[in-house]
Short mmCIF file of C-alpha atoms in Angstrom, two decimals:
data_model
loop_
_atom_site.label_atom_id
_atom_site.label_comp_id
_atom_site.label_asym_id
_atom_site.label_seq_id
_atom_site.Cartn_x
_atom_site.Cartn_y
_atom_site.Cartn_z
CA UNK A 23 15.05 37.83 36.41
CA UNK A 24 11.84 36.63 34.90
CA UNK A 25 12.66 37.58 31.93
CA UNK A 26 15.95 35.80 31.87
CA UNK A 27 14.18 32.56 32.66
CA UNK A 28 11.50 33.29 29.77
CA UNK A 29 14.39 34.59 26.96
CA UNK A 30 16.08 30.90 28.15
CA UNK A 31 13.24 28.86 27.63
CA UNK A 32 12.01 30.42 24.20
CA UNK A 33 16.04 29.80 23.10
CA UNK A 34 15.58 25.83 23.86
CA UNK A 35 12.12 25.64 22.38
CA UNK A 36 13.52 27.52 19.30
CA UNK A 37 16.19 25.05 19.58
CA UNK A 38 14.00 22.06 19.65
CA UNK A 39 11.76 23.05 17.32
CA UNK A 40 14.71 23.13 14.60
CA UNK A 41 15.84 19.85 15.47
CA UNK A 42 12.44 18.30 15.19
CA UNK A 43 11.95 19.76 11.94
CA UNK A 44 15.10 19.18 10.71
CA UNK A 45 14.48 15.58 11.20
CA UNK A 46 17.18 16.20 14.28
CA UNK A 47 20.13 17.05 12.19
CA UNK A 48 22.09 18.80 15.28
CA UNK A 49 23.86 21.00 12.80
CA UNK A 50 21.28 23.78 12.32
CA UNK A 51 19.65 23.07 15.94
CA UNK A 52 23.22 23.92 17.65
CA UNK A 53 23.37 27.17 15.72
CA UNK A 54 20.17 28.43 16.89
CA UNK A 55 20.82 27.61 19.99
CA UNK A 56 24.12 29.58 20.17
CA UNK A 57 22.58 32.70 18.42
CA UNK A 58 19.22 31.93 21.04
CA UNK A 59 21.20 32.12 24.00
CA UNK A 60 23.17 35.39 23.52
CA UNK A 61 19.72 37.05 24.59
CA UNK A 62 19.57 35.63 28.52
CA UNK A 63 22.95 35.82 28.48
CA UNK A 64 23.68 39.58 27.86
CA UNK A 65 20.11 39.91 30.35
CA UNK A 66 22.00 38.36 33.09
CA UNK A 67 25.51 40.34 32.32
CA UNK A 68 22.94 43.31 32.98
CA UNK A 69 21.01 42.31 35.86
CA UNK A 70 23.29 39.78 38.08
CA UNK A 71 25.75 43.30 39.16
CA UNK A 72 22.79 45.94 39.06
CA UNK A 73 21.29 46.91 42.43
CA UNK A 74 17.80 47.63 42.43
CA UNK A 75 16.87 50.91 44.39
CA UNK A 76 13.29 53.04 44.53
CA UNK A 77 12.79 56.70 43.33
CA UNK A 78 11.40 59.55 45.35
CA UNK A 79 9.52 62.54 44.16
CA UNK A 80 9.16 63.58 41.77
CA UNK A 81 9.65 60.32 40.11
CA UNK A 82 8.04 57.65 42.17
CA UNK A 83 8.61 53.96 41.22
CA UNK A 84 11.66 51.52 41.08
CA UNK A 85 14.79 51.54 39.24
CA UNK A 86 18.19 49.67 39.71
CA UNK A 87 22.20 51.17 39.56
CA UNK A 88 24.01 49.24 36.61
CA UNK A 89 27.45 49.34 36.64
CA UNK A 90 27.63 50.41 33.14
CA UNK A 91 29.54 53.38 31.59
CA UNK A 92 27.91 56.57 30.61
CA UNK A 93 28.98 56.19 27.46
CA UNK A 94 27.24 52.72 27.05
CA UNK A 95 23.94 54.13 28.26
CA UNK A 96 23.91 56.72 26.03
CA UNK A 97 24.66 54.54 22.98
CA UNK A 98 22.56 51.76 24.26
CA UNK A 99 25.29 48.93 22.75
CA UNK A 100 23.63 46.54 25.26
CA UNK A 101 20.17 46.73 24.48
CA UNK A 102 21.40 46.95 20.66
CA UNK A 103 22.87 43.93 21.26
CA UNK A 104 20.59 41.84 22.48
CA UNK A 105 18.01 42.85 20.18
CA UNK A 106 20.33 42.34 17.39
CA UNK A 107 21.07 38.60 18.75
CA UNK A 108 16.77 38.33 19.58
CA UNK A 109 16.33 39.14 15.75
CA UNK A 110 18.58 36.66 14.23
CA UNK A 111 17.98 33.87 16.17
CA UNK A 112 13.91 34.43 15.50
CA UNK A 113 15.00 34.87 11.46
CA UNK A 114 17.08 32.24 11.49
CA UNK A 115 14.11 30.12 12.65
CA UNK A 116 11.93 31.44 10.32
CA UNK A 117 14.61 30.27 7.37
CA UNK A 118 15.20 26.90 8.14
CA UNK A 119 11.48 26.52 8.85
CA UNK A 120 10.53 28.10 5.13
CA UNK A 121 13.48 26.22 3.68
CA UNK A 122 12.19 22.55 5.09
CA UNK A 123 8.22 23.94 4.26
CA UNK A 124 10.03 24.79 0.39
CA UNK A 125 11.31 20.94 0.41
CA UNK A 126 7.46 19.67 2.02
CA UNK A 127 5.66 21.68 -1.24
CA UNK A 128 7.90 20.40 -4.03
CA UNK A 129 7.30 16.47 -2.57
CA UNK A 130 3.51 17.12 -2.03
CA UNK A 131 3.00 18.25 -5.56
CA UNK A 132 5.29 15.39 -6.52
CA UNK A 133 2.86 13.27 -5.49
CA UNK A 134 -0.36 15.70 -6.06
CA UNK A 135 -1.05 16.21 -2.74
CA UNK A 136 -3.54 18.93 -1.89
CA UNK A 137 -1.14 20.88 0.38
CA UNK A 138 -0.92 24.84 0.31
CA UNK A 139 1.77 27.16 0.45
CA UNK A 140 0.24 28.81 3.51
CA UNK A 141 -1.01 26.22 5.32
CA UNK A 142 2.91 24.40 5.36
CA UNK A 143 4.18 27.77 6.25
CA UNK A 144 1.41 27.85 9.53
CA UNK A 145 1.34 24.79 10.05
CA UNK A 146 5.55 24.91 11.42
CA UNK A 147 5.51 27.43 13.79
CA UNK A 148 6.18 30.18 11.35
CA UNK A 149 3.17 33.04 12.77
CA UNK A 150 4.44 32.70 16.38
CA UNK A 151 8.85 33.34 15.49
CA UNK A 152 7.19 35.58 12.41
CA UNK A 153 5.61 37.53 15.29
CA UNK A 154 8.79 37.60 18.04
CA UNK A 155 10.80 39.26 14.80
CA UNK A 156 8.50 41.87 14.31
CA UNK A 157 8.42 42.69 17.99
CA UNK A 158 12.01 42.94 18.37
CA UNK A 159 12.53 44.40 15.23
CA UNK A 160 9.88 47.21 16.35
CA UNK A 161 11.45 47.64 19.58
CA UNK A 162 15.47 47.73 18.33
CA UNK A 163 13.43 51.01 16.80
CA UNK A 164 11.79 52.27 19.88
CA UNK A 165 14.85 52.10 21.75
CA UNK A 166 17.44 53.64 19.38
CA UNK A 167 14.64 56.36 19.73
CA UNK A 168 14.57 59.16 21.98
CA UNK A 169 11.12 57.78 23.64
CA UNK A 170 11.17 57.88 27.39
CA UNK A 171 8.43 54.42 28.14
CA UNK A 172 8.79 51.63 25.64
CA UNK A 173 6.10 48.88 26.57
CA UNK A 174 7.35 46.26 23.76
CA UNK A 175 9.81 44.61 26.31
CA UNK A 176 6.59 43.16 28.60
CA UNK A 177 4.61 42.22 25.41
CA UNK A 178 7.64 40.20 24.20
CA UNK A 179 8.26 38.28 27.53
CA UNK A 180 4.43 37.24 27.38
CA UNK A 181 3.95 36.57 23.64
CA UNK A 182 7.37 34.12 24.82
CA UNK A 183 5.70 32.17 27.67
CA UNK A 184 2.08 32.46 25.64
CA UNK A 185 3.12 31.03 22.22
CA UNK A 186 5.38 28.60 24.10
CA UNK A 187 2.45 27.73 25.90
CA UNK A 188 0.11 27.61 22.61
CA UNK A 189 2.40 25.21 20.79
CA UNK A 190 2.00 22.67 24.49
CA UNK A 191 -1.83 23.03 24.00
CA UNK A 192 -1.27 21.66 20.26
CA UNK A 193 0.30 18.99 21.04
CA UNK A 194 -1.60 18.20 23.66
CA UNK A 195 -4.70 18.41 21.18
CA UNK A 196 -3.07 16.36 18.46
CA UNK A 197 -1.95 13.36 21.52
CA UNK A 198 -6.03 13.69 22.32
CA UNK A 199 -6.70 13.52 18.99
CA UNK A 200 -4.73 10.47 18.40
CA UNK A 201 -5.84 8.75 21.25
CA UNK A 202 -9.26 9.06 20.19
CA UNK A 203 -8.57 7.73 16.71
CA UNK A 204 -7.30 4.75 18.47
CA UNK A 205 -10.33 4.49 20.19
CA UNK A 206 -12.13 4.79 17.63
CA UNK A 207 -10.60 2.82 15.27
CA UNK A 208 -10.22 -0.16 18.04
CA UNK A 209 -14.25 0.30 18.54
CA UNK A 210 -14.91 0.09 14.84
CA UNK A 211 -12.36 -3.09 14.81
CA UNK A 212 -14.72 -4.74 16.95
CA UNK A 213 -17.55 -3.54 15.49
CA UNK A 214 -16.60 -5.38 12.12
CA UNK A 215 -15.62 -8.71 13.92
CA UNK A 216 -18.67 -8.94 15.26
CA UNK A 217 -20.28 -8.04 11.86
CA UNK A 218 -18.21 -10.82 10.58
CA UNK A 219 -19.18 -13.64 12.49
CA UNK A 220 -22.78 -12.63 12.19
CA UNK A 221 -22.16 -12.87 8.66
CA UNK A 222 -20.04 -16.05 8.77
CA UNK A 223 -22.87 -18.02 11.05
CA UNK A 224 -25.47 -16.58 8.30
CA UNK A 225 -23.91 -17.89 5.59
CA UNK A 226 -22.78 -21.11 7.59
CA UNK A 227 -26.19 -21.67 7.80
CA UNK A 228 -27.25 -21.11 4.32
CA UNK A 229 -23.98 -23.14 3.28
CA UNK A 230 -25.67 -26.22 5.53
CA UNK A 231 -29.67 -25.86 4.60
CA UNK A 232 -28.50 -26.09 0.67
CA UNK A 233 -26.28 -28.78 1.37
CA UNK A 234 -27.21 -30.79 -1.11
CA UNK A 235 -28.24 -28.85 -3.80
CA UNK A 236 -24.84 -27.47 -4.15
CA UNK A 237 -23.11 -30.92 -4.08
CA UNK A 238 -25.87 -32.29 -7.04
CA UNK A 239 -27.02 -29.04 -8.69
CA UNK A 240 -23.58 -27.39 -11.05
CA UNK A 241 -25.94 -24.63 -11.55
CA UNK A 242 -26.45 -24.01 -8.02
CA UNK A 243 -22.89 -24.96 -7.23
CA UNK A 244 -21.26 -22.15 -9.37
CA UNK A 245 -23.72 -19.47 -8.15
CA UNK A 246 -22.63 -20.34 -4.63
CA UNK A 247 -19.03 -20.10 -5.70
CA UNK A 248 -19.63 -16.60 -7.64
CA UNK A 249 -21.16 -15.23 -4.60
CA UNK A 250 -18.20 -16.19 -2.21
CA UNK A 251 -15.44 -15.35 -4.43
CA UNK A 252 -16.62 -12.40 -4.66
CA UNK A 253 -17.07 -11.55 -0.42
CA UNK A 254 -13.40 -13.58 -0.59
CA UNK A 255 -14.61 -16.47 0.65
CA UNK A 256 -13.49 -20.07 -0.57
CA UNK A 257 -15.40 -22.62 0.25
CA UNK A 258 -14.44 -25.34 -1.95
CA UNK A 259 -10.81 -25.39 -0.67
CA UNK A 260 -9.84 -27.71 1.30
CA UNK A 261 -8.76 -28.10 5.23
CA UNK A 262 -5.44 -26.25 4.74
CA UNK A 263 -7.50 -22.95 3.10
CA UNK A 264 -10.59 -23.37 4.81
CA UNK A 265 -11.05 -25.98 7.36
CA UNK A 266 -14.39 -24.63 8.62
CA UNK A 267 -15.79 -24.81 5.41
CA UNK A 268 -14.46 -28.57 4.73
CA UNK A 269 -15.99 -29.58 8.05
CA UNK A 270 -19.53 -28.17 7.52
CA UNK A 271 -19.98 -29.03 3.98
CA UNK A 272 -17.74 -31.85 2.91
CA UNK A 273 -17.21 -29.87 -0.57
CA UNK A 274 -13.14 -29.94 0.11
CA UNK A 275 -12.92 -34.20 0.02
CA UNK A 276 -15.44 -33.97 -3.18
CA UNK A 277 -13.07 -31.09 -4.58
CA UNK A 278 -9.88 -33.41 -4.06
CA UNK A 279 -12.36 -36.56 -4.66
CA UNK A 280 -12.89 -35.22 -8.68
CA UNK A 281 -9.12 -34.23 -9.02
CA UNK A 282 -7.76 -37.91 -8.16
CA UNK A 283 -10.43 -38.91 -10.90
CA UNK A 284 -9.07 -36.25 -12.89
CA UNK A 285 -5.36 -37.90 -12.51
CA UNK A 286 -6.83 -40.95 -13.21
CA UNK A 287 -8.33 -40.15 -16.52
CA UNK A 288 -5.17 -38.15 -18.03
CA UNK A 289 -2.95 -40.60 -16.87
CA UNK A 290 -5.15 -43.48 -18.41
CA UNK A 291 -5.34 -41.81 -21.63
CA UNK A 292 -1.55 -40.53 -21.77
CA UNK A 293 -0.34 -43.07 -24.14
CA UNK A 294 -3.09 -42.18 -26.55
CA UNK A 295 -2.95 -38.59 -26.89
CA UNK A 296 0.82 -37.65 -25.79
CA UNK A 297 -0.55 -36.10 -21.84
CA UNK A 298 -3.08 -33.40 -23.89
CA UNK A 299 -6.89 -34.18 -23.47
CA UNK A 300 -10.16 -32.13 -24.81
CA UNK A 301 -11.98 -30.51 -21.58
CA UNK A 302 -15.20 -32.49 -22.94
CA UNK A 303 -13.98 -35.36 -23.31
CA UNK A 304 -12.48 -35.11 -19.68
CA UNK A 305 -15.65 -34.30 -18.40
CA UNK A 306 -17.50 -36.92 -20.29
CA UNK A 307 -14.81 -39.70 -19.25
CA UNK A 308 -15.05 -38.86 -15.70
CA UNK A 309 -18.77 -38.74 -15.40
CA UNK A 310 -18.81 -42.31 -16.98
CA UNK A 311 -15.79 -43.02 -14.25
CA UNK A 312 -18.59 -41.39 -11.32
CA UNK A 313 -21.34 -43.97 -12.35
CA UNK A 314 -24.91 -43.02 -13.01
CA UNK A 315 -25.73 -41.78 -9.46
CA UNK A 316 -22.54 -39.38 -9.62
CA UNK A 317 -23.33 -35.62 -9.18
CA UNK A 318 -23.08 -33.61 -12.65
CA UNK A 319 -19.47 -32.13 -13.50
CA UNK A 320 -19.18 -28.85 -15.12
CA UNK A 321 -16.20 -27.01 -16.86
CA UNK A 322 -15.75 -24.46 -13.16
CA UNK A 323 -15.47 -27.76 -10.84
CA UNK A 324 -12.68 -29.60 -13.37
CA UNK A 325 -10.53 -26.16 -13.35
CA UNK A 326 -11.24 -25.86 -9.61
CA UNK A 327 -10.10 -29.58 -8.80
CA UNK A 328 -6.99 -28.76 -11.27
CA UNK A 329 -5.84 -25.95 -9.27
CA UNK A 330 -6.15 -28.24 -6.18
CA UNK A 331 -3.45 -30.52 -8.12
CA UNK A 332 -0.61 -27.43 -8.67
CA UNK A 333 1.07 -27.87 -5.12
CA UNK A 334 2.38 -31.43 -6.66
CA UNK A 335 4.19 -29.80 -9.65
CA UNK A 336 2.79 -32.64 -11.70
CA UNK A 337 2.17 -30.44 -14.84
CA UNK A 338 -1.38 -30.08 -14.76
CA UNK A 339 -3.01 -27.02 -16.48
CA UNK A 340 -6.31 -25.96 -18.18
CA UNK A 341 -4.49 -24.24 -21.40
CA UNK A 342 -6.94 -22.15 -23.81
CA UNK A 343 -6.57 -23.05 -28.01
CA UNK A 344 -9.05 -20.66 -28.91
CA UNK A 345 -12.74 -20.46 -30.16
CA UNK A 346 -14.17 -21.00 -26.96
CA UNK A 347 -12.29 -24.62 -26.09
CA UNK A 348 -9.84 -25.62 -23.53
CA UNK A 349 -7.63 -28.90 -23.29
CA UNK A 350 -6.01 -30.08 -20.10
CA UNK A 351 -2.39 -30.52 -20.08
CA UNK A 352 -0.86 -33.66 -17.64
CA UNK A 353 2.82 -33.40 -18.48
CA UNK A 354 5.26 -30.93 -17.50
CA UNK A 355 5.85 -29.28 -20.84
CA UNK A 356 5.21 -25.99 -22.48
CA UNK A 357 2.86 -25.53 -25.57
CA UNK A 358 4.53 -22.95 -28.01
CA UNK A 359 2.42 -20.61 -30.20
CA UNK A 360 2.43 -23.00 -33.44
CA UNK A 361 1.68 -25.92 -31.13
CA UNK A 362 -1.75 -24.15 -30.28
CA UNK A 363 -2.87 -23.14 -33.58
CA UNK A 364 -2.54 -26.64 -34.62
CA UNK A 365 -4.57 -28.00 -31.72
CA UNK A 366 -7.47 -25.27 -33.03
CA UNK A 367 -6.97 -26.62 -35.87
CA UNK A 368 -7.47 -30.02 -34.85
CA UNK A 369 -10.26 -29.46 -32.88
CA UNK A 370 -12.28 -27.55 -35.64
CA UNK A 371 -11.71 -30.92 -37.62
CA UNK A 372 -12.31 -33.65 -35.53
CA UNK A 373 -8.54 -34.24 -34.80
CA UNK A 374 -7.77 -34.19 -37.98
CA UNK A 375 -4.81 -31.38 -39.10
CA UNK A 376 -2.60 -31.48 -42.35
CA UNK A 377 0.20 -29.42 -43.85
CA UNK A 378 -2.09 -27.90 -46.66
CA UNK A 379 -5.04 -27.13 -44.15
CA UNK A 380 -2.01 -24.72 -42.11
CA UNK A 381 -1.07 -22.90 -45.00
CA UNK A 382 -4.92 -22.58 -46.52
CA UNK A 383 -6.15 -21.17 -42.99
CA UNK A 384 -3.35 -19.53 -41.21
CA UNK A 385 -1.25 -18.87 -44.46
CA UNK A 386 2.00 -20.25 -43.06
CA UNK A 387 4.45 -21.33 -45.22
CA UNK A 388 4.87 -25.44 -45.86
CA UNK A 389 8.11 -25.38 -43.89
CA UNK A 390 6.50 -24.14 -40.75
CA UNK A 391 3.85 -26.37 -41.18
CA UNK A 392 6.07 -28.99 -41.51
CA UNK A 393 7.89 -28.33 -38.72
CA UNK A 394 5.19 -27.60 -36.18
CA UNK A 395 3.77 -30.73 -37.17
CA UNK A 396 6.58 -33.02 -37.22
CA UNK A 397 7.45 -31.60 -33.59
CA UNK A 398 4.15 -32.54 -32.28
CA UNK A 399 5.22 -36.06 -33.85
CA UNK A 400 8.48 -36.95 -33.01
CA UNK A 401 9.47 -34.79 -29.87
CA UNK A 402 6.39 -34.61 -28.29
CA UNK A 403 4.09 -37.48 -29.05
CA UNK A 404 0.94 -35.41 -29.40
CA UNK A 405 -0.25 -37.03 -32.85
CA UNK A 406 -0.25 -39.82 -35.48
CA UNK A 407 0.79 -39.88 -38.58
CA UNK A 408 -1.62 -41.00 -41.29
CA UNK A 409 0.16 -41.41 -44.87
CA UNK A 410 -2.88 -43.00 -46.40
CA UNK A 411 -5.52 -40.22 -46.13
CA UNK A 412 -7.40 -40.15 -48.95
CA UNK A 413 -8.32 -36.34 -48.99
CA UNK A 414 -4.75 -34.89 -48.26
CA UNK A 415 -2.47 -37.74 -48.86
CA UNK A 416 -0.72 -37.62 -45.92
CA UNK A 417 -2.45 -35.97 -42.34
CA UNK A 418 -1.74 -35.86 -38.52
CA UNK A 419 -4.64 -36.84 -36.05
CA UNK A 420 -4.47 -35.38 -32.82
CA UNK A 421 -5.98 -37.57 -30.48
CA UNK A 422 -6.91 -34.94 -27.56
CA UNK A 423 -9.02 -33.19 -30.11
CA UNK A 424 -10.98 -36.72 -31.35
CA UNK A 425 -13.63 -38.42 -29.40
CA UNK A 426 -13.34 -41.54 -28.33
CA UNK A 427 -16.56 -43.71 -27.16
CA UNK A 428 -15.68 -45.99 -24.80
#
């Protein structure tokens, strides 16, 4: 009866094995398990009415009376049978297993994962129900034979409680495995917080001792700020971003400090130059707002103060005309392409920009020149008109591009 309990068990884990794999579509699973449990079942038909018994001599040892016909234990239909069932439940295994490891290769080179053939095909169970269908298929042989002692029967009911066995082990190995991955993982979690705020404190520090050479010195200043953008650090935002930073160094009230005089500036000047101003003349009209004992402004800290200003949807933006120059933008309005070239233009000149000059340098035609021109006029306020030019006769002055000393 052993063997009944074993041929049970290795019917379920066949069973279970399926489903898993299968990602537990019941479908195959329930097939296996029919074809899986003809085996104890036809065991038990055997055994349950048979009446074990002892021979004497000359054949010492044990046998059992089954109540089956002559004719059946010549022919051996039983033990045909459940081999026959023990072989297609282990090669039905093996083909779902192969068909799901096919499916596995074609994704894994898909994606160019470095995944044998062989190792998907061991890797499922495939040596251990590869080796139960040899075994049975090797004893349906032996006992169709006319041999008298076939040993395969005990070798199959241990490889059956052994590999069953093997496959616990594994996953017992993999849950260990896991576990310590966890543990590991959780100890080098720590490990790099603690890392961190050594590193925070250390560069708190540094932030504090240089103070005030990165409030007065721009060189200094954008050094600092290279260096922490690039460990993804920023410690010119302000309390919302970085609060610790604000708190230590005060560098988040100067950041908002120098956009309000930014606003002030552009909004000052809008009338003049349509809401477009020259990123030098910014900076030179807000240093003269700061006063003498004001710290220097550079280019980085009017761009970082800017982007400080974009939560209010106010329009401001650092926009890029080419040749090295940026203008600052204070109205909500797009530049187009022909709007740019002319502020180049304008800012190779002085502010001054003309019809002829469009067509001589960019080879547009008069009518686009025209156009772009009397756009930046009438719609969007972003130049004068000057009919009384003596070189071109008539010319457009752009006053963000023109320096005014005030």
């Amino acid at each position: 009866m052993f063997s009944v309990v074993v041929y049970f068990i290795v019917a379920t884990f066949s069973t279970l094995r399926v489903y898993a794999i299968w990602n537990k579509d019941w479908r195959p699973a329930l097939l296996v398990l029919l074809i899986g449990l003809c085996v104890p079942v036809a065991n038990m038909y055997h055994y349950i009415p048979s009446i074990p018994g002892a021979f004497a001599w000359p054949l010492y040892g044990c046998g059992e009376a089954t109540p089956l016909s002559d004719a059946q234990l010549a022919n051996r239909e039983l033990a045909i049978a459940i081999h026959s069932c023990a072989i297609a439940a282990d090669l039905l295994v093996l083909i779902l297993t192969w068909v799901k490891t096919y499916h596995i290769k074609k994704m894994a080179g898909i994606l160019e994962a470095n995944a044998s053939f062989s190792t998907l095909i061991l890797r499922d169970g495939s040596l251990y129900f590869g080796a139960m269908l040899i075994l049975n298929v090797a004893d349906l042989i032996i006992t169709r034979s006319d041999v008298v002692f076939n040993p395969l029967p005990v070798f199959i009911d241990v490889l059956g409680g052994v590999g069953i066995a093997a496959f616990d082990r594994q996953q017992q190995s993999q849950r260990s495995f896991a576990e310590l991955s966890n543990e590991i993982s959780q100890a080098q979690v720590d490990l790099l917080h603690a890392q961190l705020a050594q590193f925070r404190s250390a560069l708190a520090h540094y932030a504090s001792t240089h103070r005030d050479r990165i409030r007065k010195e721009p060189s200094f200043r954008h050094a600092f700020q290279q260096m922490c953008t690039t460990i993804g650090v920023d410690p010119l935002a302000g309390p919302r971003k970085g609060g610790w930073w604000a708190e230590m160094l005060g560098l988040g009230d100067w950041q908002y400090e120098l956009g309000v005089q930014i606003v002030d500036i552009c909004v000052s000047t809008r009338e003049r130059n349509g809401g477009l101003i020259e990123m030098g003349e910014l900076i030179r009209l807000v240093s003269k707002l700061r006063g003498v004992g004001g710290d220097v402004i550079t280019e980085d800290d009017v761009m970082r103060s800017i982007k400080t200003l974009q939560p209010l949807n106010a329009g401001y933006e650092v926009i890029d005309v080419g040749g090295g120059k940026k203008m600052v933008r204070s109205v909500p309005k797009e530049l187009d392409a022909d709007q740019a070239v002319v502020l180049a233009i304008a800012q190779e000149d002085g502010g001054r920009v003309s019809e002829s000059a469009l067509m001589a340098r960019r080879g547009w035609t008069q009518d686009r020149a025209r156009a772009a021109l009397a756009n930046m006029l009438l719609r969007d306020g972003l130049c004068w008109l000057d009919d009384q030019d003596e070189l071109y006769g008539v010319s457009y002055w752009v006053p963000s591009a023109m320096r005014w000393d005030e």
